[in-house]
């Protein structure tokens, strides 16, 4: 370590916020996501959607010319018509532009048309990406804590599957018409509790037996999955109260089903808060940075580790509860190979496997990157079998880039 | 004090004007020594005198900046282990650097594994070769057992055996063996056996260079002794013509003249200079505050034996001793890092449990460890969190379940400490790697200087920092004492120990060999106690 006595004024005061924003890992990831999005939007091609909108007899259809003036249907020649305005009896109005390919057939009282849509930028596709990313991202926030500790958890996929199964059994036992509060309490409660217990068990064994988390969670990955298979007999379990599925997790707002995404945003916010603003959060960073020094500084290392692994288990349970509500059934192979995706998301999100570094926001962005890779394969019509190859390569690239950056950074 | 005449024809190994610098430390400067064939020649000196460096330079582990080393008329290639080896120079390391998972035989043949056809390992030949070497020293060792299963003494014997390997193909048979602190990890009976082996080897004509600071061993086994001080040659003497006090005097050197009995706390020139630099009042009154820390019969298997002492509020207790005497181990045990330690300990009248770090911290103890990189600093966190981390839980707004950080109080504490301890940093969030070594050290001291701190344990707090910052650290230590803290301070540098301490407890072999106060605090007394076995 250079102990230079020639101390010039070291590089300035606190960096301005914009500079920190620009140089942060999260901004870089956001750029990557935008770039991937642009690539997919450009090269993904379009798809043609056919529309056929049946209108009631009571709806009034008018036309607009290029100056925006309203005319009765048939009052002006067709080539001058810019758009059709449909007015429902309840006062709702919609506009269908001829430029978008819409035509009106007055005899059948139908608006029909063909629309070319970007396969990637399609609303439904974007919502799907966000929804699929949510399941991974919620777990990745927990995994970030574990990886900051310089640990790893390979059992996340199995915890997710087991929590889903137990939640499913409990929900299945409820009457079909159970109320929202009851079904939510049972579904969320059972899944989260099972997840929490599994994570707690991981933590206690890692701390108590003094075995590296890799080994313990490699074992529990197989063991939890085994319990799942014994318990489920390989059958999927469905038949949940409506209030749990379409009544809550699949409820539609503005044509989309945003509940999983909303949960993800809440988890990120809480995760960010816990890691940055609480004592235990900072102790997690301290342990990952220098476990000996943390012990010497009075950090309860074992307790913090157990808390972090339990939190990850809890988040796996939460993710499983959302999965149950969204898909309405628990498959025995739910969460299989999720550990790869979750760890990949965390690492791409900037967490260092050497410990000491990582952020909740990064983890979510990482999950979006992972999901974009998944989605990109579909959009670009690449065989799904290549998925794993790309995913594996992405992890390696992320780690190599991270290490190269660390080597280039000034050392003390 | 030249060599006795008539011996010059026996010179086997000649060290001529060798110098070596590590960073800002001159480890060796212009050292010349002659080693005779078949003699046991000790290299002695204080910590950092350069004795180990000289031994390693001879064996080719260090490359000297200047000077030459010749063996039997042949000049060795500087810093080449291979060249020294082929000329017949072998080294037995201070640390046991071997592969504990491999068998003794494999360890011995590591550099040249005997093979059969297809490059398969010839285990039979290997076992035979190894047994010939090892059984010359100890016939009871089974060479097929993993090395890690042997006791430290037997592992040492195996290492000596590997040094005895006969040369072949241009490689000379062993002529010189350097032993670097060979007994530091051995039990007494093992050490005795080792000394026997060394005597036998010398009888068979091999020159032994024996680096040690244990007086008893020097007088038991060595023919001649060369004393080094601050990297410089002091003298070479025939052991039978010199006594222990003279040897100690030579190790301390000219500074001894300054140590005439004088008023309290005027411990020698260099120490006085250091004290002046840090504005330490040499005539400060003895601390008469209440007993802050009392340790009764601190023991830990293999490390510490029945150490008892007290430190008063406002007092700085220095802990002296040579490397491996158990100084750091003592601090670790007090702070609660040694689960096997046993003692009765009270802090400010309250009894505190042994082996519980958080209880120690809660009771008001602070500990600045020896290795600040590996045991002290968090390089992923900013300066602010590096300081505030131990205090963070107490300052939290809601303590359960995760403890909400109190940002305002933390910021106030950090700015206050940075100012009080003059840590030079670009910003509060700078990483410790952006700080100089001295500022890193001040940062670690600042970490522990809260309102509730009553006892401060410092392990080598000035290692690797420049003189100016050292003086600042001294001032901080005395300042802490002036505020009523009890300070326990370990240092290998005697002048600073003498300059800062009110009392000095000396350890040797994990036991307390004496406590020095007032005018007894001299380098000579420390070294005498430190080399007592």
Coordinates of C-alpha atoms in Angstrom, one line a residue, chain A residues 42-405:
Chain A
X42 CA -35.8 -2.7 -34.9
X43 CA -35.0 -6.4 -35.7
X44 CA -38.0 -8.0 -34.1
X45 CA -40.2 -7.3 -37.1
X46 CA -43.9 -6.7 -37.1
X47 CA -47.0 -8.8 -36.8
X48 CA -50.4 -8.2 -38.4
X49 CA -53.3 -8.1 -36.1
X50 CA -56.8 -8.4 -37.5
X51 CA -59.6 -6.4 -35.8
X52 CA -63.3 -6.9 -36.0
X53 CA -65.3 -4.7 -33.7
X54 CA -69.0 -5.4 -33.7
X55 CA -71.1 -2.3 -32.9
X56 CA -74.5 -2.1 -31.4
X57 CA -77.3 -0.8 -33.5
X58 CA -77.6 2.1 -31.1
X59 CA -74.1 3.4 -31.6
X60 CA -73.6 6.4 -33.8
X61 CA -70.7 6.4 -36.3
X62 CA -69.5 9.7 -37.7
X63 CA -66.4 10.5 -39.8
X64 CA -63.7 13.1 -39.5
X65 CA -62.0 14.8 -42.5
X66 CA -58.4 16.0 -42.5
X67 CA -59.3 19.3 -40.9
X68 CA -60.9 17.5 -38.0
X69 CA -64.4 18.5 -38.9
X70 CA -67.2 16.1 -38.0
X71 CA -69.5 14.8 -40.8
X72 CA -72.2 12.3 -40.9
X73 CA -71.2 8.9 -42.3
X74 CA -71.5 9.1 -46.1
X75 CA -71.7 12.9 -46.3
X76 CA -68.2 13.2 -47.8
X77 CA -66.5 10.8 -50.2
X78 CA -64.5 8.1 -48.7
X79 CA -61.0 9.2 -49.8
X80 CA -61.5 12.4 -47.8
X81 CA -62.3 10.5 -44.6
X82 CA -59.5 10.5 -42.1
X83 CA -61.1 8.5 -39.3
X84 CA -64.3 7.1 -37.9
X85 CA -65.7 8.3 -34.7
X86 CA -67.8 5.8 -32.8
X87 CA -70.1 7.1 -30.1
X88 CA -71.6 4.6 -27.7
X89 CA -75.0 5.2 -26.1
X90 CA -73.4 5.8 -22.8
X91 CA -71.3 8.6 -24.2
X92 CA -68.0 6.7 -24.7
X93 CA -66.2 7.7 -27.8
X94 CA -63.5 5.9 -29.8
X95 CA -61.6 7.1 -32.9
X96 CA -60.4 4.6 -35.5
X97 CA -58.0 6.1 -38.1
X98 CA -58.1 4.9 -41.7
X99 CA -54.4 5.3 -41.8
X100 CA -54.2 2.5 -39.3
X101 CA -56.1 0.3 -41.6
X102 CA -59.6 0.6 -40.1
X103 CA -62.7 0.4 -42.3
X104 CA -66.4 0.7 -41.4
X105 CA -68.9 -1.6 -42.9
X106 CA -72.3 0.1 -42.4
X107 CA -74.3 -2.9 -43.7
X108 CA -72.9 -5.2 -41.0
X109 CA -72.4 -2.4 -38.5
X110 CA -68.8 -3.6 -38.0
X111 CA -65.5 -1.9 -37.8
X112 CA -62.8 -4.1 -39.1
X113 CA -59.2 -3.6 -40.0
X114 CA -55.6 -4.9 -40.1
X115 CA -52.9 -3.4 -38.1
X116 CA -49.2 -3.9 -38.4
X117 CA -47.7 -3.9 -34.9
X118 CA -44.1 -4.1 -33.7
X119 CA -43.6 -7.5 -32.2
X120 CA -41.5 -6.2 -29.3
X121 CA -43.2 -2.9 -28.6
X122 CA -46.6 -4.5 -28.5
X123 CA -48.3 -3.6 -25.2
X124 CA -49.1 -7.2 -24.3
X125 CA -45.5 -8.2 -24.9
X126 CA -44.0 -5.5 -22.8
X127 CA -46.4 -6.3 -19.9
X128 CA -45.4 -9.9 -20.2
X129 CA -41.7 -9.1 -20.0
X130 CA -42.3 -7.0 -16.9
X131 CA -44.6 -9.7 -15.3
X132 CA -42.1 -12.5 -16.0
X133 CA -39.2 -10.4 -14.7
X134 CA -41.2 -9.7 -11.5
X135 CA -41.0 -13.3 -10.3
X136 CA -37.2 -13.3 -10.8
X137 CA -36.6 -9.8 -9.6
X138 CA -38.4 -10.4 -6.2
X139 CA -36.0 -13.2 -5.5
X140 CA -33.0 -11.4 -6.9
X141 CA -33.5 -8.6 -4.4
X142 CA -33.1 -11.2 -1.6
X143 CA -30.2 -12.9 -3.5
X144 CA -28.5 -9.5 -3.6
X145 CA -28.3 -9.5 0.2
X146 CA -26.8 -13.0 0.2
X147 CA -24.2 -12.2 -2.5
X148 CA -23.2 -9.0 -0.8
X149 CA -22.4 -11.3 2.2
X150 CA -20.1 -13.2 -0.2
X151 CA -22.5 -16.1 0.0
X152 CA -24.7 -17.8 -2.5
X153 CA -28.0 -19.6 -2.4
X154 CA -28.6 -22.3 -5.0
X155 CA -31.8 -23.5 -3.3
X156 CA -34.0 -20.5 -4.4
X157 CA -35.7 -22.5 -7.2
X158 CA -36.6 -25.3 -4.8
X159 CA -37.8 -23.0 -2.0
X160 CA -40.0 -21.3 -4.6
X161 CA -41.4 -24.6 -5.8
X162 CA -42.0 -26.0 -2.3
X163 CA -43.6 -22.7 -1.1
X164 CA -45.8 -22.7 -4.1
X165 CA -46.9 -26.3 -3.5
X166 CA -47.7 -25.7 0.2
X167 CA -49.6 -22.5 -0.6
X168 CA -51.5 -24.4 -3.3
X169 CA -52.5 -27.2 -0.9
X170 CA -53.8 -24.6 1.6
X171 CA -55.6 -22.6 -1.1
X172 CA -57.1 -25.7 -2.5
X173 CA -58.6 -26.6 0.8
X174 CA -60.5 -23.2 0.9
X175 CA -64.0 -23.0 -0.5
X176 CA -64.2 -21.7 -4.1
X177 CA -66.0 -18.6 -2.9
X178 CA -63.8 -17.7 0.0
X179 CA -63.4 -14.0 0.6
X180 CA -60.4 -11.9 -0.6
X181 CA -59.0 -11.4 2.9
X182 CA -59.1 -15.0 3.9
X183 CA -57.6 -16.3 0.6
X184 CA -54.9 -13.7 0.6
X185 CA -54.0 -14.4 4.3
X186 CA -53.9 -18.2 3.6
X187 CA -52.1 -18.0 0.2
X188 CA -49.5 -15.4 1.1
X189 CA -49.2 -16.5 4.6
X190 CA -48.5 -20.2 3.9
X191 CA -46.2 -19.6 1.0
X192 CA -44.2 -16.9 2.7
X193 CA -43.9 -18.9 6.0
X194 CA -42.7 -22.0 4.1
X195 CA -40.1 -19.8 2.3
X196 CA -39.1 -18.1 5.5
X197 CA -38.6 -21.4 7.2
X198 CA -36.5 -22.9 4.4
X199 CA -34.3 -19.8 4.3
X200 CA -33.9 -19.8 8.1
X201 CA -32.9 -23.4 7.9
X202 CA -30.3 -22.6 5.3
X203 CA -29.0 -19.7 7.4
X204 CA -28.8 -21.7 10.6
X205 CA -27.0 -24.6 9.0
X206 CA -24.5 -22.3 7.3
X207 CA -23.7 -20.4 10.5
X208 CA -24.1 -23.3 13.0
X209 CA -22.2 -25.9 11.0
X210 CA -19.6 -23.4 9.6
X211 CA -20.0 -24.8 6.1
X212 CA -19.9 -22.5 3.1
X213 CA -23.3 -21.5 1.8
X214 CA -22.6 -23.1 -1.6
X215 CA -22.5 -26.6 0.0
X216 CA -25.4 -26.2 2.3
X217 CA -27.7 -24.7 -0.4
X218 CA -26.5 -27.3 -3.0
X219 CA -27.8 -29.9 -0.5
X220 CA -31.1 -28.1 0.3
X221 CA -31.7 -27.4 -3.4
X222 CA -32.0 -31.2 -3.9
X223 CA -33.7 -31.8 -0.5
X224 CA -36.4 -29.2 -0.8
X225 CA -37.2 -30.3 -4.3
X226 CA -37.4 -33.9 -3.0
X227 CA -39.9 -32.9 -0.3
X228 CA -41.9 -31.2 -3.1
X229 CA -42.0 -34.4 -5.2
X230 CA -42.9 -36.6 -2.3
X231 CA -45.7 -34.3 -1.2
X232 CA -47.1 -33.6 -4.6
X233 CA -46.8 -37.1 -6.1
X234 CA -45.9 -35.3 -9.3
X235 CA -49.3 -33.8 -9.7
X236 CA -50.1 -30.2 -10.2
X237 CA -52.5 -28.6 -7.7
X238 CA -55.1 -26.0 -8.7
X239 CA -58.6 -25.0 -7.9
X240 CA -58.1 -21.9 -5.8
X241 CA -60.7 -19.4 -4.7
X242 CA -61.6 -16.9 -7.4
X243 CA -60.8 -14.1 -5.1
X244 CA -57.2 -15.2 -5.0
X245 CA -56.7 -15.5 -8.7
X246 CA -58.8 -13.3 -11.0
X247 CA -60.0 -11.4 -8.0
X248 CA -56.6 -10.2 -7.0
X249 CA -53.4 -11.3 -8.7
X250 CA -54.9 -11.5 -12.2
X251 CA -57.1 -8.4 -11.8
X252 CA -57.0 -6.2 -14.8
X253 CA -56.3 -2.5 -14.8
X254 CA -56.4 -0.8 -18.1
X255 CA -56.1 -4.0 -20.1
X256 CA -53.1 -5.3 -18.3
X257 CA -52.5 -7.4 -15.2
X258 CA -50.1 -5.3 -13.2
X259 CA -50.3 -6.9 -9.8
X260 CA -47.0 -8.9 -10.0
X261 CA -45.2 -5.8 -11.2
X262 CA -46.6 -3.7 -8.4
X263 CA -45.4 -6.3 -5.9
X264 CA -42.0 -6.2 -7.5
X265 CA -41.8 -2.5 -7.2
X266 CA -42.8 -2.7 -3.5
X267 CA -40.1 -5.3 -2.9
X268 CA -37.4 -3.3 -4.6
X269 CA -38.4 -0.2 -2.5
X270 CA -38.3 -2.2 0.7
X271 CA -35.1 -4.0 -0.3
X272 CA -33.3 -0.8 -1.2
X273 CA -34.4 0.8 2.1
X274 CA -33.3 -2.2 4.2
X275 CA -29.9 -2.4 2.6
X276 CA -29.1 1.3 2.5
X277 CA -30.9 2.8 5.5
X278 CA -30.9 0.2 8.3
X279 CA -28.1 -1.0 10.6
X280 CA -28.5 -4.6 9.6
X281 CA -28.2 -3.6 5.9
X282 CA -25.0 -1.8 6.4
X283 CA -23.7 -4.7 8.6
X284 CA -24.4 -6.9 5.6
X285 CA -22.1 -4.8 3.4
X286 CA -19.5 -4.7 6.2
X287 CA -19.4 -8.5 6.5
X288 CA -19.1 -8.9 2.8
X289 CA -16.3 -6.4 2.6
X290 CA -14.2 -7.8 5.4
X291 CA -15.7 -10.5 7.7
X292 CA -12.8 -10.4 10.1
X293 CA -13.0 -6.7 10.5
X294 CA -16.7 -6.9 10.9
X295 CA -16.4 -9.4 13.7
X296 CA -13.7 -7.2 15.4
X297 CA -16.1 -4.3 15.1
X298 CA -18.8 -6.1 17.1
X299 CA -21.1 -7.0 14.2
X300 CA -23.1 -10.1 15.1
X301 CA -22.0 -11.9 12.0
X302 CA -23.9 -15.1 12.5
X303 CA -27.2 -13.4 13.3
X304 CA -26.9 -11.1 10.3
X305 CA -26.3 -14.1 8.0
X306 CA -29.3 -15.9 9.3
X307 CA -31.5 -12.9 8.8
X308 CA -30.3 -12.4 5.2
X309 CA -30.9 -16.0 4.2
X310 CA -34.3 -16.0 5.9
X311 CA -35.2 -12.8 4.0
X312 CA -34.3 -14.5 0.7
X313 CA -36.4 -17.5 1.7
X314 CA -39.3 -15.2 2.5
X315 CA -39.0 -13.4 -0.9
X316 CA -39.0 -16.8 -2.6
X317 CA -42.2 -17.6 -0.8
X318 CA -43.7 -14.2 -1.8
X319 CA -42.8 -14.8 -5.4
X320 CA -44.4 -18.3 -5.2
X321 CA -47.6 -16.8 -3.8
X322 CA -47.9 -14.4 -6.7
X323 CA -47.2 -17.2 -9.1
X324 CA -50.1 -19.2 -7.6
X325 CA -52.4 -16.3 -8.0
X326 CA -51.3 -15.5 -11.5
X327 CA -51.3 -19.0 -13.0
X328 CA -53.9 -20.6 -10.7
X329 CA -52.0 -23.8 -10.1
X330 CA -48.7 -25.1 -8.7
X331 CA -46.7 -27.4 -11.0
X332 CA -44.2 -29.8 -9.4
X333 CA -41.4 -28.4 -11.6
X334 CA -42.2 -24.8 -10.7
X335 CA -39.0 -22.8 -10.1
X336 CA -36.8 -25.4 -11.7
X337 CA -33.5 -23.8 -12.9
X338 CA -34.6 -20.5 -11.3
X339 CA -31.4 -20.4 -9.3
X340 CA -29.5 -19.7 -12.6
X341 CA -31.8 -16.9 -13.6
X342 CA -31.9 -15.3 -10.1
X343 CA -28.1 -15.5 -9.6
X344 CA -27.6 -14.2 -13.2
X345 CA -30.0 -11.3 -12.5
X346 CA -28.1 -10.4 -9.3
X347 CA -24.7 -10.6 -10.8
X348 CA -25.7 -8.7 -14.0
X349 CA -27.2 -6.2 -11.6
X350 CA -23.7 -5.5 -10.3
X351 CA -23.4 -7.6 -7.2
X352 CA -19.9 -8.9 -6.7
X353 CA -19.5 -12.6 -5.9
X354 CA -16.5 -11.7 -3.8
X355 CA -18.9 -9.8 -1.6
X356 CA -19.4 -6.3 -0.4
X357 CA -21.1 -4.8 -3.4
X358 CA -24.6 -4.9 -4.9
X359 CA -27.9 -3.1 -4.9
X360 CA -31.6 -4.0 -4.9
X361 CA -32.3 -1.7 -7.9
X362 CA -29.4 -3.3 -9.8
X363 CA -31.0 -6.7 -9.1
X364 CA -34.3 -5.7 -10.7
X365 CA -32.6 -4.2 -13.7
X366 CA -30.6 -7.4 -14.0
X367 CA -33.8 -9.4 -13.9
X368 CA -35.2 -7.3 -16.7
X369 CA -32.1 -7.9 -18.7
X370 CA -32.5 -11.6 -18.2
X371 CA -36.1 -11.5 -19.2
X372 CA -35.3 -9.4 -22.3
X373 CA -32.8 -12.1 -23.3
X374 CA -35.6 -14.7 -22.9
X375 CA -38.1 -12.5 -24.8
X376 CA -35.6 -11.6 -27.4
X377 CA -35.2 -15.2 -28.3
X378 CA -38.9 -15.4 -29.0
X379 CA -39.1 -12.1 -30.8
X380 CA -36.2 -12.9 -33.0
X381 CA -37.6 -16.4 -33.6
X382 CA -34.5 -18.2 -32.3
X383 CA -34.9 -21.8 -31.1
X384 CA -35.7 -21.8 -27.4
X385 CA -33.0 -24.4 -26.9
X386 CA -30.4 -21.7 -27.3
X387 CA -31.9 -19.9 -24.3
X388 CA -29.6 -21.6 -21.7
X389 CA -26.5 -21.0 -23.8
X390 CA -27.2 -17.3 -24.0
X391 CA -28.1 -17.1 -20.3
X392 CA -24.9 -18.9 -19.2
X393 CA -22.8 -16.7 -21.4
X394 CA -24.5 -13.6 -20.0
X395 CA -23.4 -14.5 -16.5
X396 CA -19.8 -15.0 -17.6
X397 CA -19.7 -11.8 -19.5
X398 CA -21.2 -9.9 -16.6
X399 CA -18.6 -11.2 -14.2
X400 CA -15.7 -10.7 -16.6
X401 CA -16.8 -7.1 -17.3
X402 CA -17.1 -6.5 -13.6
X403 CA -13.6 -7.8 -12.9
X404 CA -12.1 -5.8 -15.7
X405 CA -13.7 -2.7 -14.3

